[in-house]
Amino acid sequence: MKIGVYPGTFDPITLGHADIIARAAKLVDRLVIGVTTNASKSPMFSDEERIAMVMREVSGLGENIEVVGFRSLLVDFARQQSASVLVRGLRSSIDFEYEYQMTGMNAQMAPDVETIFLMSDVALQPISSSLVKEIAKFGGDISKFVSASVKDDVLGKV
Ligand code: COA
């Protein structure tokens, strides 16, 4: 059985993340969405809120998707889940530099775990969770970037 992990902070989960999740779920037998907190971020939503939000958002995306929170090295989480694949979305060359470094270090720590990249859908490429929060704070419309339920969640926090 091929198990993949798609990790992220998901603060909040966007339509861009959902697109990667739906596509990645078709490539593996089981896709575990690993919800964590990037050490350099101060999330708007708590761990529990983000896990619940991601669970709700992926409920219609595939039977083989599971959502699990973690607070450890990604490679340790992947091993704990018996995953052989890490999935990341690539939006631009800016993502590439960051992902290149993480992939290289993860590969040295866990050579048995392969990272694969899915190019974001062209229409969803500019979306970032930070910009979604910033737009909402200034009263802008975020409906093109997140689902209606996530929009309500974000508006409840700003
Ligand atoms: N569509 C829309 N947005 C996307 C996207 C897509 N397809 N793919 C990524 N993003 C955005 C996110 O919204 C986020 O935007 P933001 O920075 O404005 O919040 C950004 O790209 C990256 O977020 P995400 O993909 O959620 O990753 P992350 O940087 O928050 O988290 C981890 C990276 C969790 C994988 C990394 O921190 C990690 O592995 N942590 C565990 C500890 C560890 O092992 N560290 C050593 C690593 S070598």
PDB file of N, CA and C in Angstrom, residues 12-19 121-128 131-132 135-136 140-152 155:
ATOM      1  N   PRO A  12      -5.332  29.663   6.907  1.00  0.00           N
ATOM      2  CA  PRO A  12      -6.261  28.534   6.823  1.00  0.00           C
ATOM      3  C   PRO A  12      -5.993  27.703   5.557  1.00  0.00           C
ATOM      4  N   ILE A  13      -6.694  26.577   5.445  1.00  0.00           N
ATOM      5  CA  ILE A  13      -6.662  25.782   4.213  1.00  0.00           C
ATOM      6  C   ILE A  13      -7.330  26.596   3.103  1.00  0.00           C
ATOM      7  N   THR A  14      -6.679  26.637   1.932  1.00  0.00           N
ATOM      8  CA  THR A  14      -7.209  27.424   0.808  1.00  0.00           C
ATOM      9  C   THR A  14      -7.693  26.498  -0.312  1.00  0.00           C
ATOM     10  N   LEU A  15      -8.276  27.092  -1.346  1.00  0.00           N
ATOM     11  CA  LEU A  15      -8.697  26.298  -2.511  1.00  0.00           C
ATOM     12  C   LEU A  15      -7.473  25.694  -3.200  1.00  0.00           C
ATOM     13  N   GLY A  16      -6.331  26.376  -3.083  1.00  0.00           N
ATOM     14  CA  GLY A  16      -5.080  25.847  -3.646  1.00  0.00           C
ATOM     15  C   GLY A  16      -4.663  24.568  -2.955  1.00  0.00           C
ATOM     16  N   HIS A  17      -4.730  24.533  -1.627  1.00  0.00           N
ATOM     17  CA  HIS A  17      -4.411  23.302  -0.887  1.00  0.00           C
ATOM     18  C   HIS A  17      -5.384  22.187  -1.287  1.00  0.00           C
ATOM     19  N   ALA A  18      -6.680  22.540  -1.343  1.00  0.00           N
ATOM     20  CA  ALA A  18      -7.707  21.520  -1.629  1.00  0.00           C
ATOM     21  C   ALA A  18      -7.460  20.888  -3.002  1.00  0.00           C
ATOM     22  N   ASP A  19      -7.020  21.705  -3.956  1.00  0.00           N
ATOM     23  CA  ASP A  19      -6.727  21.195  -5.304  1.00  0.00           C
ATOM     24  C   ASP A  19      -5.571  20.182  -5.249  1.00  0.00           C
ATOM     25  N   ASP A 121      -2.578  24.453  -9.636  1.00  0.00           N
ATOM     26  CA  ASP A 121      -3.451  24.855 -10.735  1.00  0.00           C
ATOM     27  C   ASP A 121      -3.155  26.334 -11.060  1.00  0.00           C
ATOM     28  N   VAL A 122      -3.074  26.653 -12.347  1.00  0.00           N
ATOM     29  CA  VAL A 122      -2.674  28.012 -12.752  1.00  0.00           C
ATOM     30  C   VAL A 122      -3.560  29.077 -12.093  1.00  0.00           C
ATOM     31  N   ALA A 123      -4.860  28.833 -12.064  1.00  0.00           N
ATOM     32  CA  ALA A 123      -5.780  29.837 -11.508  1.00  0.00           C
ATOM     33  C   ALA A 123      -5.590  30.004  -9.999  1.00  0.00           C
ATOM     34  N   LEU A 124      -5.035  28.974  -9.340  1.00  0.00           N
ATOM     35  CA  LEU A 124      -4.924  29.016  -7.875  1.00  0.00           C
ATOM     36  C   LEU A 124      -3.507  29.353  -7.414  1.00  0.00           C
ATOM     37  N   GLN A 125      -2.598  29.538  -8.379  1.00  0.00           N
ATOM     38  CA  GLN A 125      -1.178  29.716  -8.042  1.00  0.00           C
ATOM     39  C   GLN A 125      -0.854  30.892  -7.116  1.00  0.00           C
ATOM     40  N   PRO A 126      -1.514  32.039  -7.271  1.00  0.00           N
ATOM     41  CA  PRO A 126      -1.102  33.164  -6.421  1.00  0.00           C
ATOM     42  C   PRO A 126      -1.582  33.068  -4.978  1.00  0.00           C
ATOM     43  N   ILE A 127      -2.430  32.107  -4.662  1.00  0.00           N
ATOM     44  CA  ILE A 127      -3.038  32.089  -3.324  1.00  0.00           C
ATOM     45  C   ILE A 127      -2.011  31.752  -2.244  1.00  0.00           C
ATOM     46  N   SER A 128      -2.028  32.512  -1.154  1.00  0.00           N
ATOM     47  CA  SER A 128      -1.248  32.133   0.032  1.00  0.00           C
ATOM     48  C   SER A 128      -2.119  32.397   1.253  1.00  0.00           C
ATOM     49  N   LEU A 131      -1.706  35.921   2.739  1.00  0.00           N
ATOM     50  CA  LEU A 131      -2.378  36.999   1.993  1.00  0.00           C
ATOM     51  C   LEU A 131      -3.894  36.934   2.168  1.00  0.00           C
ATOM     52  N   VAL A 132      -4.431  35.721   2.278  1.00  0.00           N
ATOM     53  CA  VAL A 132      -5.873  35.576   2.531  1.00  0.00           C
ATOM     54  C   VAL A 132      -6.233  36.287   3.837  1.00  0.00           C
ATOM     55  N   ILE A 135      -5.891  40.142   3.408  1.00  0.00           N
ATOM     56  CA  ILE A 135      -7.004  40.707   2.630  1.00  0.00           C
ATOM     57  C   ILE A 135      -8.254  40.798   3.509  1.00  0.00           C
ATOM     58  N   ALA A 136      -8.511  39.719   4.272  1.00  0.00           N
ATOM     59  CA  ALA A 136      -9.699  39.710   5.144  1.00  0.00           C
ATOM     60  C   ALA A 136      -9.609  40.798   6.213  1.00  0.00           C
ATOM     61  N   GLY A 140     -11.265  43.013   2.530  1.00  0.00           N
ATOM     62  CA  GLY A 140     -11.371  42.545   1.139  1.00  0.00           C
ATOM     63  C   GLY A 140     -12.137  41.238   1.044  1.00  0.00           C
ATOM     64  N   ASP A 141     -12.512  40.877  -0.172  1.00  0.00           N
ATOM     65  CA  ASP A 141     -13.306  39.667  -0.407  1.00  0.00           C
ATOM     66  C   ASP A 141     -12.369  38.476  -0.661  1.00  0.00           C
ATOM     67  N   ILE A 142     -12.478  37.440   0.182  1.00  0.00           N
ATOM     68  CA  ILE A 142     -11.586  36.284   0.024  1.00  0.00           C
ATOM     69  C   ILE A 142     -12.299  35.087  -0.605  1.00  0.00           C
ATOM     70  N   SER A 143     -13.527  35.327  -1.117  1.00  0.00           N
ATOM     71  CA  SER A 143     -14.303  34.165  -1.605  1.00  0.00           C
ATOM     72  C   SER A 143     -13.695  33.439  -2.803  1.00  0.00           C
ATOM     73  N   LYS A 144     -12.782  34.085  -3.507  1.00  0.00           N
ATOM     74  CA  LYS A 144     -12.175  33.387  -4.657  1.00  0.00           C
ATOM     75  C   LYS A 144     -11.021  32.492  -4.206  1.00  0.00           C
ATOM     76  N   PHE A 145     -10.631  32.595  -2.944  1.00  0.00           N
ATOM     77  CA  PHE A 145      -9.414  31.906  -2.489  1.00  0.00           C
ATOM     78  C   PHE A 145      -9.674  30.784  -1.497  1.00  0.00           C
ATOM     79  N   VAL A 146     -10.813  30.855  -0.792  1.00  0.00           N
ATOM     80  CA  VAL A 146     -11.150  29.841   0.223  1.00  0.00           C
ATOM     81  C   VAL A 146     -12.627  29.455   0.065  1.00  0.00           C
ATOM     82  N   SER A 147     -12.996  28.333   0.683  1.00  0.00           N
ATOM     83  CA  SER A 147     -14.399  27.915   0.620  1.00  0.00           C
ATOM     84  C   SER A 147     -15.256  28.877   1.460  1.00  0.00           C
ATOM     85  N   ALA A 148     -16.575  28.778   1.287  1.00  0.00           N
ATOM     86  CA  ALA A 148     -17.488  29.654   2.034  1.00  0.00           C
ATOM     87  C   ALA A 148     -17.345  29.429   3.543  1.00  0.00           C
ATOM     88  N   SER A 149     -17.152  28.159   3.967  1.00  0.00           N
ATOM     89  CA  SER A 149     -17.025  27.897   5.408  1.00  0.00           C
ATOM     90  C   SER A 149     -15.726  28.457   5.960  1.00  0.00           C
ATOM     91  N   VAL A 150     -14.633  28.313   5.194  1.00  0.00           N
ATOM     92  CA  VAL A 150     -13.352  28.859   5.672  1.00  0.00           C
ATOM     93  C   VAL A 150     -13.429  30.388   5.714  1.00  0.00           C
ATOM     94  N   LYS A 151     -14.122  30.950   4.738  1.00  0.00           N
ATOM     95  CA  LYS A 151     -14.299  32.415   4.736  1.00  0.00           C
ATOM     96  C   LYS A 151     -14.962  32.851   6.051  1.00  0.00           C
ATOM     97  N   ASP A 152     -16.012  32.145   6.438  1.00  0.00           N
ATOM     98  CA  ASP A 152     -16.700  32.482   7.696  1.00  0.00           C
ATOM     99  C   ASP A 152     -15.752  32.331   8.891  1.00  0.00           C
ATOM    100  N   LEU A 155     -13.365  35.293   8.853  1.00  0.00           N
ATOM    101  CA  LEU A 155     -14.046  36.545   9.221  1.00  0.00           C
ATOM    102  C   LEU A 155     -14.378  36.567  10.720  1.00  0.00           C
TER     103      LEU A 155
END
